[in-house]
């Protein structure tokens, strides 16, 4: 049973401000890119989520003053009325449209106990250093600023309420610099709110699609506050975390591709000979080639593209071993290229599919020896891994479009 609750959102007071404040997630940018974005749009929510941009580069991004600055900016935005807080809890509908394709989710608060007891399932590990940063950010600001991207198996009654809500006037309707349209509606009808809450109570599993670090950090802040308030009742706001929940049949997972700096001392011809132990290889020429189905990988090497199909003998029904990214790691990256731990090896890099195959070509022409383009992991594969309480290899999924931060916030006071 999943507990998915309405909440009193902190949000921009009008559509114009929403368009200026809304920002991509904090971890999409490096420090210089975040600063450039704030220079372009001074109201960008990155000035809160990446508060180090308010200081010179000599100031460490994890310094105490950075988190205090984020809190100060948030408080100022609320004091001057740029951000307002709802009087009563609502659900929200959040629609994203990218390249003519739309996906629509419910904005709500999920329960930290559901994360702890496995109702909300993860598919990748988190890094302690990245968790600590967001723990300090949420704890200092008393605010969850970045929503967690959750997926669930589609529920008909929820779909009907969402469709009905989208026939009404939107709270926000804006198109970001990248061309993605974001629309938000409020579900205020109490009967519909109760129906949605009960519908999710019948849901056995919900899945983290994107935002594992934000999720783990929000949960740890909640657990920390429980220790600080031993008489907690479970109804306090710190017991839940900000989420957007999407039905599985509306989601798009893009490829997450790999580039490797060298061939581990092998010549191109020797490397190709080793690959014949793993793949059926078909030359594709100089025109960029993307794999067409599961079990196929495309490779850019020495100015040429190749289609690589895993040999039938490598088939596996195991949720992890059967993934294309696992096969590439187990049969190519580790035994042939000597990349034993892709999380730490500096010779491998990962390129999100949103950057296109031209990015892979550019990398091979400048700083890498070979690139592998993957067929996207499916949402069904993600569910199978999570349901088995297993973890995917790093960088297995790339979700687009990205949720914007700053549109709907959750106070944990």
Coordinates of C-alpha atoms in Angstrom, one line a residue:
X1 CA 0.0 0.0 0.0
X2 CA 1.4 3.4 -1.0
X3 CA 0.7 6.6 0.9
X4 CA 0.6 9.5 -1.6
X5 CA -0.7 12.7 -0.1
X6 CA -1.8 16.1 -1.2
X7 CA 0.3 18.9 0.2
X8 CA 0.4 22.7 0.7
X9 CA 2.7 23.8 -2.1
X10 CA 5.0 26.7 -2.0
X11 CA 5.0 28.1 -5.5
X12 CA 5.5 31.2 -7.7
X13 CA 2.6 33.6 -7.3
X14 CA 1.9 33.9 -11.1
X15 CA 2.6 32.4 -14.5
X16 CA 5.2 35.1 -15.4
X17 CA 7.3 34.4 -12.3
X18 CA 6.9 30.7 -12.8
X19 CA 8.5 31.0 -16.2
X20 CA 11.4 32.9 -14.9
X21 CA 12.0 30.9 -11.8
X22 CA 11.6 27.3 -13.1
X23 CA 15.0 25.6 -13.6
X24 CA 16.4 22.3 -14.6
X25 CA 17.6 20.0 -11.8
X26 CA 20.7 21.2 -9.9
X27 CA 22.8 18.3 -11.0
X28 CA 22.4 19.0 -14.7
X29 CA 24.8 21.9 -14.5
X30 CA 28.4 22.3 -13.3
X31 CA 29.3 25.5 -11.3
X32 CA 30.2 27.6 -14.4
X33 CA 27.1 26.5 -16.3
X34 CA 24.8 27.3 -13.3
X35 CA 26.4 30.7 -12.9
X36 CA 25.9 31.5 -16.6
X37 CA 22.2 30.4 -16.4
X38 CA 21.7 32.8 -13.4
X39 CA 23.3 35.6 -15.4
X40 CA 20.9 35.0 -18.2
X41 CA 17.9 34.7 -15.8
X42 CA 18.5 36.3 -12.4
X43 CA 15.3 34.8 -10.9
X44 CA 16.3 31.2 -11.9
X45 CA 15.8 28.8 -9.1
X46 CA 19.4 27.7 -9.5
X47 CA 20.4 30.6 -7.2
X48 CA 18.7 28.5 -4.5
X49 CA 19.5 25.0 -5.6
X50 CA 23.1 26.0 -6.5
X51 CA 23.6 28.7 -4.0
X52 CA 27.4 28.6 -4.4
X53 CA 26.8 30.7 -7.6
X54 CA 26.2 33.7 -5.2
X55 CA 29.9 33.5 -4.2
X56 CA 33.3 33.7 -5.8
X57 CA 34.8 30.5 -7.0
X58 CA 37.2 30.5 -4.0
X59 CA 34.2 29.6 -1.8
X60 CA 33.8 25.8 -1.5
X61 CA 30.4 24.6 -2.9
X62 CA 29.8 22.7 0.4
X63 CA 30.7 25.6 2.7
X64 CA 28.2 26.4 5.5
X65 CA 27.5 29.9 4.0
X66 CA 26.3 28.3 0.8
X67 CA 23.4 26.4 2.5
X68 CA 22.6 29.5 4.6
X69 CA 22.5 31.6 1.5
X70 CA 20.0 29.2 -0.1
X71 CA 17.8 29.5 3.0
X72 CA 18.1 33.3 3.0
X73 CA 17.1 33.6 -0.7
X74 CA 14.1 31.3 -0.2
X75 CA 12.9 33.3 2.9
X76 CA 13.3 36.5 0.9
X77 CA 11.2 35.1 -2.0
X78 CA 8.4 34.2 0.4
X79 CA 8.6 37.5 2.3
X80 CA 8.3 39.6 -0.8
X81 CA 5.5 37.4 -2.2
X82 CA 7.5 36.0 -5.2
X83 CA 6.7 32.6 -3.7
X84 CA 3.3 31.9 -1.9
X85 CA 2.1 29.0 0.1
X86 CA -1.3 27.3 -0.4
X87 CA -3.8 27.6 2.5
X88 CA -4.9 23.9 2.1
X89 CA -3.3 20.8 0.7
X90 CA -3.9 19.9 -3.0
X91 CA -2.7 17.5 -5.6
X92 CA -1.3 19.0 -8.8
X93 CA -1.2 17.8 -12.4
X94 CA 2.1 18.4 -14.2
X95 CA 2.3 18.0 -18.0
X96 CA 5.5 18.1 -20.0
X97 CA 5.5 18.3 -23.8
X98 CA 8.7 17.6 -25.7
X99 CA 8.9 17.3 -29.5
X100 CA 5.2 16.9 -29.7
X101 CA 5.1 14.1 -27.1
X102 CA 3.3 14.6 -23.8
X103 CA 3.5 13.0 -20.4
X104 CA 1.4 13.9 -17.4
X105 CA 2.0 13.2 -13.7
X106 CA 0.5 13.8 -10.3
X107 CA 2.5 16.1 -8.0
X108 CA 2.2 14.9 -4.4
X109 CA 4.1 13.9 -1.3
X110 CA 5.2 10.3 -0.9
X111 CA 5.9 8.7 2.5
X112 CA 9.4 8.1 3.8
X113 CA 8.2 4.8 5.4
X114 CA 7.3 3.6 1.9
X115 CA 10.9 4.2 0.8
X116 CA 12.2 2.5 4.0
X117 CA 9.9 -0.6 3.7
X118 CA 10.4 -1.1 -0.1
X119 CA 7.0 0.0 -1.4
X120 CA 8.9 2.8 -3.2
X121 CA 11.7 0.9 -5.1
X122 CA 15.0 2.0 -6.3
X123 CA 17.1 0.7 -9.2
X124 CA 20.5 2.2 -8.5
X125 CA 22.8 3.0 -5.6
X126 CA 23.6 6.4 -4.3
X127 CA 26.9 8.1 -3.4
X128 CA 27.3 9.3 0.1
X129 CA 29.0 12.6 -0.9
X130 CA 26.1 13.5 -3.2
X131 CA 23.6 12.6 -0.5
X132 CA 25.3 14.8 2.1
X133 CA 25.0 17.9 0.0
X134 CA 21.3 17.6 -0.5
X135 CA 20.7 16.5 3.1
X136 CA 22.3 19.7 4.2
X137 CA 20.4 21.7 1.6
X138 CA 17.0 20.4 2.6
X139 CA 17.7 20.4 6.3
X140 CA 19.0 24.0 6.3
X141 CA 16.3 25.4 4.0
X142 CA 13.4 23.4 5.6
X143 CA 12.2 22.9 2.1
X144 CA 12.3 20.2 -0.5
X145 CA 13.0 22.1 -3.7
X146 CA 13.5 19.3 -6.3
X147 CA 10.8 16.8 -7.0
X148 CA 11.5 13.1 -7.2
X149 CA 10.5 11.5 -10.5
X150 CA 8.4 8.4 -9.7
X151 CA 6.7 5.9 -11.9
X152 CA 3.7 3.6 -11.3
X153 CA 1.7 1.1 -13.2
X154 CA -1.1 3.1 -14.8
X155 CA -4.4 3.5 -12.8
X156 CA -7.5 4.2 -14.9
X157 CA -9.4 6.3 -12.3
X158 CA -6.4 8.5 -11.8
X159 CA -6.0 8.9 -15.6
X160 CA -9.7 10.0 -15.8
X161 CA -9.3 12.6 -13.1
X162 CA -6.1 13.9 -14.7
X163 CA -7.8 14.2 -18.1
X164 CA -10.7 16.0 -16.6
X165 CA -8.4 18.4 -14.7
X166 CA -6.5 19.2 -17.9
X167 CA -9.8 20.5 -19.4
X168 CA -9.7 23.4 -16.9
X169 CA -7.6 26.5 -16.9
X170 CA -3.9 25.8 -16.1
X171 CA -2.2 27.4 -13.1
X172 CA 1.0 27.6 -15.1
X173 CA 1.6 27.4 -18.8
X174 CA 5.1 28.1 -19.9
X175 CA 7.7 27.1 -22.5
X176 CA 11.3 26.9 -21.4
X177 CA 14.4 27.9 -23.3
X178 CA 14.9 24.4 -24.5
X179 CA 11.4 24.4 -26.1
X180 CA 9.8 22.0 -23.6
X181 CA 6.3 23.1 -22.6
X182 CA 5.3 22.8 -18.9
X183 CA 1.7 23.1 -17.7
X184 CA 0.4 22.7 -14.2
X185 CA -3.1 22.4 -12.9
X186 CA -4.5 22.2 -9.3
X187 CA -6.9 19.4 -8.2
X188 CA -9.1 21.1 -5.6
X189 CA -12.1 18.9 -5.6
X190 CA -12.0 17.0 -2.3
X191 CA -13.9 14.0 -3.6
X192 CA -11.3 13.6 -6.4
X193 CA -8.4 14.1 -3.9
X194 CA -9.8 11.3 -1.8
X195 CA -10.3 9.1 -4.9
X196 CA -6.6 9.6 -5.9
X197 CA -5.3 8.9 -2.4
X198 CA -7.4 5.6 -2.2
X199 CA -6.3 4.6 -5.7
X200 CA -2.6 4.8 -4.6
X201 CA -3.4 2.9 -1.4
X202 CA -4.2 -0.1 -3.6
X203 CA -0.8 0.2 -5.4
X204 CA 1.8 -2.3 -4.2
X205 CA 4.9 -0.8 -5.9
X206 CA 6.1 2.6 -7.0
X207 CA 9.4 3.1 -8.7
X208 CA 12.1 5.8 -8.6
X209 CA 12.7 6.7 -12.2
X210 CA 15.0 9.6 -11.6
X211 CA 16.3 11.4 -8.5
X212 CA 17.7 8.6 -6.4
X213 CA 20.0 11.0 -4.5
X214 CA 17.3 13.6 -3.9
X215 CA 15.0 10.9 -2.7
X216 CA 17.6 9.3 -0.3
X217 CA 18.5 12.7 1.0
X218 CA 14.9 13.7 1.7
X219 CA 14.3 10.4 3.5
X220 CA 17.4 10.8 5.7
X221 CA 16.4 14.4 6.6
X222 CA 13.0 13.0 7.7
X223 CA 14.6 10.2 9.8
X224 CA 17.0 12.8 11.3
X225 CA 14.0 15.0 12.4
X226 CA 12.2 12.0 13.8
X227 CA 15.2 11.5 16.2
X228 CA 15.1 15.2 17.0
X229 CA 11.3 14.9 17.7
X230 CA 10.9 11.5 19.5
X231 CA 7.2 12.4 20.0
X232 CA 6.5 12.7 16.3
X233 CA 3.1 11.4 15.1
X234 CA 3.9 10.6 11.5
X235 CA 1.7 13.5 10.2
X236 CA 4.6 16.1 10.2
X237 CA 5.7 17.3 6.8
X238 CA 9.2 15.9 7.3
X239 CA 7.7 12.4 7.1
X240 CA 7.1 12.8 3.3
X241 CA 8.9 14.0 0.2
X242 CA 8.0 15.9 -2.9
X243 CA 7.3 13.7 -5.9
X244 CA 5.8 13.7 -9.4
X245 CA 4.3 10.3 -10.2
X246 CA 3.9 9.3 -13.9
X247 CA 2.0 6.3 -15.3
X248 CA 4.4 3.8 -16.9
X249 CA 2.9 3.9 -20.3
X250 CA 3.6 7.7 -20.8
X251 CA 7.3 7.6 -20.0
X252 CA 10.3 7.7 -22.4
X253 CA 13.7 6.3 -21.5
X254 CA 16.5 7.4 -23.7
X255 CA 19.8 5.6 -24.4
X256 CA 22.7 6.2 -22.0
X257 CA 25.9 5.7 -24.1
X258 CA 29.5 5.0 -23.3
X259 CA 32.8 6.4 -24.5
X260 CA 36.2 4.9 -23.6
X261 CA 39.5 6.8 -23.8
X262 CA 41.7 3.9 -25.2
X263 CA 41.6 0.3 -26.4
X264 CA 43.6 -1.0 -23.5
X265 CA 46.7 -1.4 -25.6
X266 CA 45.0 -3.2 -28.5
X267 CA 45.2 -2.2 -32.1
X268 CA 42.0 -1.5 -33.9
X269 CA 42.2 -4.8 -35.8
X270 CA 43.0 -6.8 -32.6
X271 CA 40.1 -5.1 -30.8
X272 CA 37.8 -6.0 -33.6
X273 CA 38.9 -9.7 -33.4
X274 CA 38.1 -9.8 -29.7
X275 CA 34.7 -8.3 -30.4
X276 CA 33.9 -11.3 -32.7
X277 CA 33.8 -13.4 -29.5
X278 CA 30.8 -11.4 -28.3
X279 CA 29.0 -10.0 -31.4
X280 CA 27.9 -10.5 -34.9
X281 CA 29.4 -7.4 -36.5
X282 CA 28.0 -5.5 -39.5
X283 CA 29.8 -2.4 -40.9
X284 CA 27.5 0.6 -41.2
X285 CA 29.8 3.1 -42.9
X286 CA 30.3 6.7 -41.9
X287 CA 26.6 7.6 -41.3
X288 CA 25.6 7.6 -37.7
X289 CA 23.8 4.4 -36.8
X290 CA 21.6 3.9 -33.8
X291 CA 20.7 0.3 -32.6
X292 CA 17.3 -0.7 -33.7
X293 CA 16.3 -3.2 -31.0
X294 CA 17.3 -4.8 -27.7
X295 CA 20.4 -7.0 -28.1
X296 CA 22.0 -4.6 -30.6
X297 CA 24.7 -2.0 -29.8
X298 CA 26.2 0.4 -32.3
X299 CA 29.9 1.3 -32.2
X300 CA 31.9 4.2 -33.6
X301 CA 35.5 3.3 -34.0
X302 CA 38.3 4.8 -36.3
X303 CA 35.8 6.9 -38.2
X304 CA 33.4 4.1 -38.9
X305 CA 30.0 2.9 -37.5
X306 CA 29.2 -0.7 -36.8
X307 CA 26.1 -2.6 -35.7
X308 CA 27.0 -5.2 -33.0
X309 CA 24.4 -7.9 -32.2
X310 CA 25.1 -10.0 -29.1
X311 CA 25.6 -13.7 -29.9
X312 CA 22.6 -15.9 -29.0
X313 CA 24.8 -17.8 -26.6
X314 CA 24.9 -14.7 -24.3
X315 CA 21.1 -14.6 -23.8
X316 CA 20.0 -14.4 -20.2
X317 CA 16.6 -14.1 -18.6
X318 CA 18.1 -12.7 -15.4
X319 CA 16.8 -9.1 -14.7
X320 CA 20.3 -7.7 -14.5
X321 CA 22.5 -10.1 -16.6
X322 CA 20.0 -9.8 -19.5
X323 CA 20.3 -6.0 -19.8
X324 CA 22.3 -4.8 -22.8
X325 CA 24.3 -2.4 -20.5
X326 CA 25.2 -5.4 -18.3
X327 CA 26.3 -7.5 -21.3
X328 CA 28.5 -4.7 -22.6
X329 CA 30.1 -4.4 -19.2
X330 CA 30.6 -8.1 -18.6
X331 CA 31.7 -9.2 -22.1
X332 CA 33.5 -6.1 -23.5
X333 CA 34.3 -3.3 -21.1
X334 CA 35.8 -5.5 -18.3
X335 CA 37.4 -8.4 -20.1
X336 CA 38.6 -6.6 -23.2
X337 CA 39.1 -3.0 -22.2
X338 CA 39.9 -3.7 -18.5
X339 CA 37.2 -1.4 -17.1
X340 CA 36.4 -3.2 -13.9
X341 CA 34.4 -0.6 -12.1
X342 CA 32.6 1.9 -14.4
X343 CA 31.7 4.0 -11.4
X344 CA 35.3 4.9 -10.6
X345 CA 37.4 4.2 -13.7
X346 CA 38.5 7.5 -15.3
X347 CA 38.9 5.9 -18.7
X348 CA 35.1 5.6 -19.3
X349 CA 32.5 8.4 -19.6
X350 CA 28.8 8.3 -20.1
X351 CA 26.8 10.4 -22.5
X352 CA 23.1 10.9 -22.3
X353 CA 21.1 10.1 -25.4
X354 CA 19.7 13.6 -25.5
X355 CA 23.1 14.7 -26.8
X356 CA 22.7 12.6 -29.9
X357 CA 25.1 10.4 -31.8
X358 CA 27.1 13.4 -33.1
X359 CA 28.3 13.8 -29.5
X360 CA 29.8 10.3 -29.6
X361 CA 31.5 11.0 -32.9
X362 CA 32.9 14.2 -31.5
X363 CA 34.3 12.5 -28.4
X364 CA 36.0 9.8 -30.5
X365 CA 37.6 12.4 -32.7
X366 CA 38.9 14.4 -29.7
X367 CA 39.5 12.5 -26.5
X368 CA 38.3 8.9 -26.8
X369 CA 39.1 5.8 -28.9
X370 CA 35.7 4.1 -29.1
X371 CA 32.0 4.9 -28.4
X372 CA 29.1 2.6 -27.8
X373 CA 25.5 3.7 -28.4
X374 CA 22.9 1.6 -26.5
X375 CA 19.3 0.6 -27.3
X376 CA 17.3 2.3 -24.4
X377 CA 16.5 0.2 -21.3
X378 CA 12.8 -0.3 -21.2
X379 CA 10.5 0.7 -18.3
X380 CA 9.5 -3.0 -18.1
X381 CA 13.2 -3.9 -17.5
X382 CA 13.5 -1.2 -14.9
X383 CA 10.4 -2.6 -13.1
X384 CA 11.8 -6.2 -13.3
X385 CA 15.1 -5.1 -11.7
X386 CA 13.4 -3.1 -9.0
X387 CA 10.8 -5.9 -8.2
X388 CA 13.7 -8.3 -7.8
X389 CA 15.3 -5.9 -5.3
X390 CA 18.3 -5.7 -7.6
X391 CA 20.3 -2.7 -8.8
X392 CA 21.1 -1.7 -12.4
X393 CA 24.6 -1.0 -13.6
X394 CA 25.4 2.7 -13.3
X395 CA 24.1 5.0 -16.0
X396 CA 21.5 2.5 -17.4
X397 CA 18.6 5.0 -17.9
X398 CA 18.2 8.6 -19.1
X399 CA 14.8 10.1 -18.7
X400 CA 13.5 13.0 -20.8
X401 CA 12.1 15.5 -20.4
X402 CA 13.4 16.7 -17.1
X403 CA 11.2 18.0 -14.3
X404 CA 11.7 21.7 -13.4
X405 CA 12.6 22.8 -9.9
X406 CA 11.0 25.9 -8.4
X407 CA 7.5 25.3 -9.7
X408 CA 6.2 23.5 -6.7
X409 CA 8.1 23.2 -3.4
X410 CA 7.3 21.3 -0.2
X411 CA 8.0 22.9 3.2
X412 CA 9.0 20.4 5.9
X413 CA 8.3 22.7 8.8

